Amino acid sequence: VPARRAGEALGSEGGRGEYSYEPLPWALDVTVPEESIAEVMQRITGVDSFWRENEGSLGREVFRDRIKGLAGGAQLDDRAIDTIFNAFTGGTYWLTKRGDIAENIRGWRSASGAPNPGTVTGSVVGARLQVIGAWLFLNVFSSFAAYFIIFRPILCETLGSTSSQAHPDIGKIDVAWQGQGSSAIALCLASQSWTSAA
């Protein structure tokens, strides 16, 4: 079975641990040559060449090792391998849609039979945008969300204890605030606006 033989072979770079995939650096790196991507595509004749039919999913490292096993000792660019993997997955860590991937591979080759890297450009761009978007969410938006949803209501409740004296309805808001969780921010903002109006 081609996938079995490929899975047993480890690429030289992966074996030495010289390469480590990092999502954001990959997404920002647009220097991977098309020739390197084409070399990876050339090794993939079909989904069966690297993915056994009885496997429900396939991880990134297993995919890399199997593609390198298909190369017959030739050196492949790890970044190009990850580019093809991410074109399949949209930037995630697992291959899951075997049928869709098989269909994509069938559309890779031009009339001459040579793989055309342009056929995966759209998928690669989409994967880069998804990775960058996920990084922004985790490292930028989540910080603001933590402040506004968690810390700001606590500060508002703790430091704004005198606000009930500024408006008679603030006392009712303070009572309703207890046990409301994330909705406390709306009450905090309301109390601030009423206090300013008073």
CSV table of C-alpha atoms in Angstrom, one decimal:
chain,number,residue,atom,x,y,z
A,1,VAL,CA,0.0,0.0,0.0
A,2,PRO,CA,1.6,3.3,-1.0
A,3,ALA,CA,0.4,5.2,2.1
A,4,ARG,CA,1.8,2.5,4.3
A,5,ARG,CA,5.2,2.7,2.7
A,6,ALA,CA,5.2,6.4,2.8
A,7,GLY,CA,4.1,6.5,6.4
A,8,GLU,CA,7.1,4.4,7.4
A,9,ALA,CA,9.6,6.8,5.8
A,10,LEU,CA,10.6,10.0,7.7
A,11,GLY,CA,11.9,13.0,5.8
A,12,SER,CA,15.5,14.0,6.7
A,13,GLU,CA,14.5,17.5,7.9
A,14,GLY,CA,11.6,16.2,10.0
A,15,GLY,CA,13.8,13.5,11.5
A,16,ARG,CA,16.4,16.0,12.6
A,17,GLY,CA,13.9,18.4,14.1
A,18,GLU,CA,15.1,21.3,12.0
A,19,TYR,CA,11.7,22.5,11.0
A,20,SER,CA,8.8,23.3,13.2
A,21,TYR,CA,5.4,24.5,11.9
A,22,GLU,CA,4.1,27.7,13.4
A,23,PRO,CA,0.8,29.0,12.1
A,24,LEU,CA,1.3,32.8,12.1
A,25,PRO,CA,4.9,32.7,10.6
A,26,TRP,CA,3.6,30.4,7.9
A,27,ALA,CA,0.6,32.7,7.1
A,28,LEU,CA,2.9,35.7,6.8
A,29,ASP,CA,5.5,33.9,4.7
A,30,VAL,CA,4.8,34.4,1.0
A,31,THR,CA,8.3,33.5,-0.1
A,32,VAL,CA,7.6,29.8,-0.7
A,33,PRO,CA,8.5,29.2,-4.4
A,34,GLU,CA,5.8,27.9,-6.7
A,35,GLU,CA,8.4,25.3,-7.9
A,36,SER,CA,8.6,23.9,-4.4
A,37,ILE,CA,4.8,23.7,-4.2
A,38,ALA,CA,4.7,22.0,-7.6
A,39,GLU,CA,7.2,19.4,-6.5
A,40,VAL,CA,5.0,18.5,-3.5
A,41,MET,CA,2.0,18.3,-5.8
A,42,GLN,CA,3.9,16.1,-8.2
A,43,ARG,CA,4.4,13.5,-5.5
A,44,ILE,CA,0.6,13.4,-4.8
A,45,THR,CA,-1.0,11.3,-7.5
A,46,GLY,CA,-4.2,10.8,-5.6
A,47,VAL,CA,-5.6,10.8,-2.1
A,48,ASP,CA,-4.9,7.1,-1.7
A,49,SER,CA,-1.1,7.8,-2.1
A,50,PHE,CA,-1.0,9.3,1.4
A,51,TRP,CA,-4.3,8.6,3.1
A,52,ARG,CA,-5.6,5.1,3.8
A,53,GLU,CA,-9.3,4.6,3.2
A,54,ASN,CA,-9.9,3.3,6.7
A,55,GLU,CA,-8.4,6.4,8.3
A,56,GLY,CA,-11.0,8.9,9.4
A,57,SER,CA,-8.6,11.8,9.7
A,58,LEU,CA,-4.9,12.6,9.1
A,59,GLY,CA,-2.7,14.9,11.2
A,60,ARG,CA,-0.1,17.4,9.9
A,61,GLU,CA,3.0,15.5,11.0
A,62,VAL,CA,1.8,12.2,9.5
A,63,PHE,CA,1.0,13.9,6.3
A,64,ARG,CA,4.4,15.5,6.1
A,65,ASP,CA,6.2,12.2,6.8
A,66,ARG,CA,4.1,10.4,4.2
A,67,ILE,CA,4.7,13.0,1.5
A,68,LYS,CA,8.4,12.9,2.2
A,69,GLY,CA,8.3,9.1,1.9
A,70,LEU,CA,6.7,9.5,-1.6
A,71,ALA,CA,9.6,11.8,-2.6
A,72,GLY,CA,12.0,8.8,-2.9
A,73,GLY,CA,14.8,10.6,-1.0
A,74,ALA,CA,14.4,13.9,-2.8
A,75,GLN,CA,14.4,17.0,-0.6
A,76,LEU,CA,11.1,18.7,-0.3
A,77,ASP,CA,10.5,22.1,1.2
A,78,ASP,CA,8.6,21.7,4.5
A,79,ARG,CA,6.9,25.0,4.0
A,80,ALA,CA,5.6,23.8,0.7
A,81,ILE,CA,4.3,20.6,2.3
A,82,ASP,CA,2.5,22.7,4.9
A,83,THR,CA,1.1,25.0,2.2
A,84,ILE,CA,-0.5,22.1,0.5
A,85,PHE,CA,-1.8,20.7,3.8
A,86,ASN,CA,-3.3,24.0,4.7
A,87,ALA,CA,-4.8,24.3,1.3
A,88,PHE,CA,-6.7,21.1,2.2
A,89,THR,CA,-7.7,22.1,5.7
A,90,GLY,CA,-8.1,25.9,5.7
A,91,GLY,CA,-5.2,26.2,8.2
A,92,THR,CA,-6.3,23.7,10.8
A,93,TYR,CA,-4.3,20.7,12.0
A,94,TRP,CA,-6.3,17.8,10.7
A,95,LEU,CA,-7.4,16.4,7.3
A,96,THR,CA,-11.0,15.3,7.6
A,97,LYS,CA,-12.9,15.6,4.3
A,98,ARG,CA,-11.3,12.9,2.3
A,99,GLY,CA,-13.8,13.0,-0.6
A,100,ASP,CA,-13.4,16.7,-1.1
A,101,ILE,CA,-9.6,16.5,-1.0
A,102,ALA,CA,-9.6,13.7,-3.6
A,103,GLU,CA,-11.7,15.9,-5.9
A,104,ASN,CA,-9.3,18.8,-5.4
A,105,ILE,CA,-6.3,16.6,-6.3
A,106,ARG,CA,-8.0,15.5,-9.5
A,107,GLY,CA,-8.2,19.1,-10.6
A,108,TRP,CA,-4.5,19.9,-10.0
A,109,ARG,CA,-3.1,18.9,-13.3
A,110,SER,CA,-3.1,20.7,-16.6
A,111,ALA,CA,-3.7,19.1,-20.0
A,112,SER,CA,0.0,18.2,-20.2
A,113,GLY,CA,-0.3,16.3,-16.9
A,114,ALA,CA,2.0,18.6,-14.9
A,115,PRO,CA,0.6,20.0,-11.6
A,116,ASN,CA,-0.4,23.6,-11.7
A,117,PRO,CA,0.3,25.5,-8.4
A,118,GLY,CA,-2.2,28.1,-9.5
A,119,THR,CA,-5.1,25.7,-8.8
A,120,VAL,CA,-4.4,25.9,-5.1
A,121,THR,CA,-3.8,29.6,-4.8
A,122,GLY,CA,-7.3,30.5,-3.7
A,123,SER,CA,-7.3,27.8,-1.0
A,124,VAL,CA,-3.9,28.9,0.2
A,125,VAL,CA,-4.9,32.6,0.5
A,126,GLY,CA,-8.1,31.5,2.4
A,127,ALA,CA,-6.0,29.5,4.8
A,128,ARG,CA,-3.6,32.4,5.4
A,129,LEU,CA,-6.5,34.7,6.2
A,130,GLN,CA,-8.1,32.2,8.5
A,131,VAL,CA,-4.8,31.7,10.4
A,132,ILE,CA,-4.2,35.4,10.7
A,133,GLY,CA,-7.9,36.0,11.8
A,134,ALA,CA,-7.6,33.3,14.5
A,135,TRP,CA,-4.3,34.8,15.8
A,136,LEU,CA,-6.0,38.3,16.0
A,137,PHE,CA,-9.0,36.8,17.8
A,138,LEU,CA,-6.9,35.0,20.4
A,139,ASN,CA,-4.2,37.7,21.0
A,140,VAL,CA,-6.1,41.0,20.4
A,141,PHE,CA,-9.9,40.6,20.6
A,142,SER,CA,-9.8,38.2,23.5
A,143,SER,CA,-7.9,40.7,25.6
A,144,PHE,CA,-10.5,43.4,25.0
A,145,ALA,CA,-13.3,40.9,25.6
A,146,ALA,CA,-11.7,39.7,28.9
A,147,TYR,CA,-11.6,43.3,30.1
A,148,PHE,CA,-15.1,44.4,29.0
A,149,ILE,CA,-16.9,41.2,30.0
A,150,ILE,CA,-15.0,40.1,33.1
A,151,PHE,CA,-12.8,42.7,34.6
A,152,ARG,CA,-14.7,45.9,33.8
A,153,PRO,CA,-17.9,44.9,35.5
A,154,ILE,CA,-16.0,43.9,38.6
A,155,LEU,CA,-14.2,47.2,38.7
A,156,CYS,CA,-17.5,49.0,38.0
A,157,GLU,CA,-19.2,47.3,40.9
A,158,THR,CA,-16.3,47.7,43.3
A,159,LEU,CA,-15.3,51.2,42.5
A,160,GLY,CA,-18.7,52.6,41.6
A,161,SER,CA,-20.3,51.9,45.0
A,162,THR,CA,-21.3,55.6,45.4
A,163,SER,CA,-23.2,55.7,42.0
A,164,SER,CA,-26.5,54.8,43.7
A,165,GLN,CA,-26.4,58.1,45.4
A,166,ALA,CA,-26.3,59.9,42.1
A,167,HIS,CA,-29.5,58.4,40.7
A,168,PRO,CA,-32.3,56.7,42.5
A,169,ASP,CA,-32.6,53.8,40.0
A,170,ILE,CA,-28.9,52.7,40.4
A,171,GLY,CA,-29.9,50.9,43.6
A,172,LYS,CA,-32.3,48.7,41.6
A,173,ILE,CA,-29.6,48.1,39.0
A,174,ASP,CA,-27.2,47.0,41.7
A,175,VAL,CA,-29.7,44.4,43.0
A,176,ALA,CA,-30.4,43.1,39.5
A,177,TRP,CA,-26.7,43.0,38.8
A,178,GLN,CA,-26.1,40.1,41.3
A,179,GLY,CA,-25.7,36.8,39.5
A,180,GLN,CA,-26.1,38.2,36.0
A,181,GLY,CA,-22.6,37.2,34.7
A,182,SER,CA,-21.6,38.8,31.5
A,183,SER,CA,-24.8,40.9,31.3
A,184,ALA,CA,-23.3,43.0,34.1
A,185,ILE,CA,-21.5,45.1,31.5
A,186,ALA,CA,-24.8,46.4,30.1
A,187,LEU,CA,-25.9,47.3,33.6
A,188,CYS,CA,-22.6,49.0,34.3
A,189,LEU,CA,-22.8,51.0,31.1
A,190,ALA,CA,-26.4,52.0,31.9
A,191,SER,CA,-25.5,53.1,35.4
A,192,GLN,CA,-22.6,55.2,34.0
A,193,SER,CA,-24.8,56.9,31.5
A,194,TRP,CA,-27.5,57.7,34.0
A,195,THR,CA,-25.0,59.0,36.5
A,196,SER,CA,-23.6,61.3,33.9
A,197,ALA,CA,-27.1,62.5,33.0
A,198,ALA,CA,-27.8,63.2,36.6
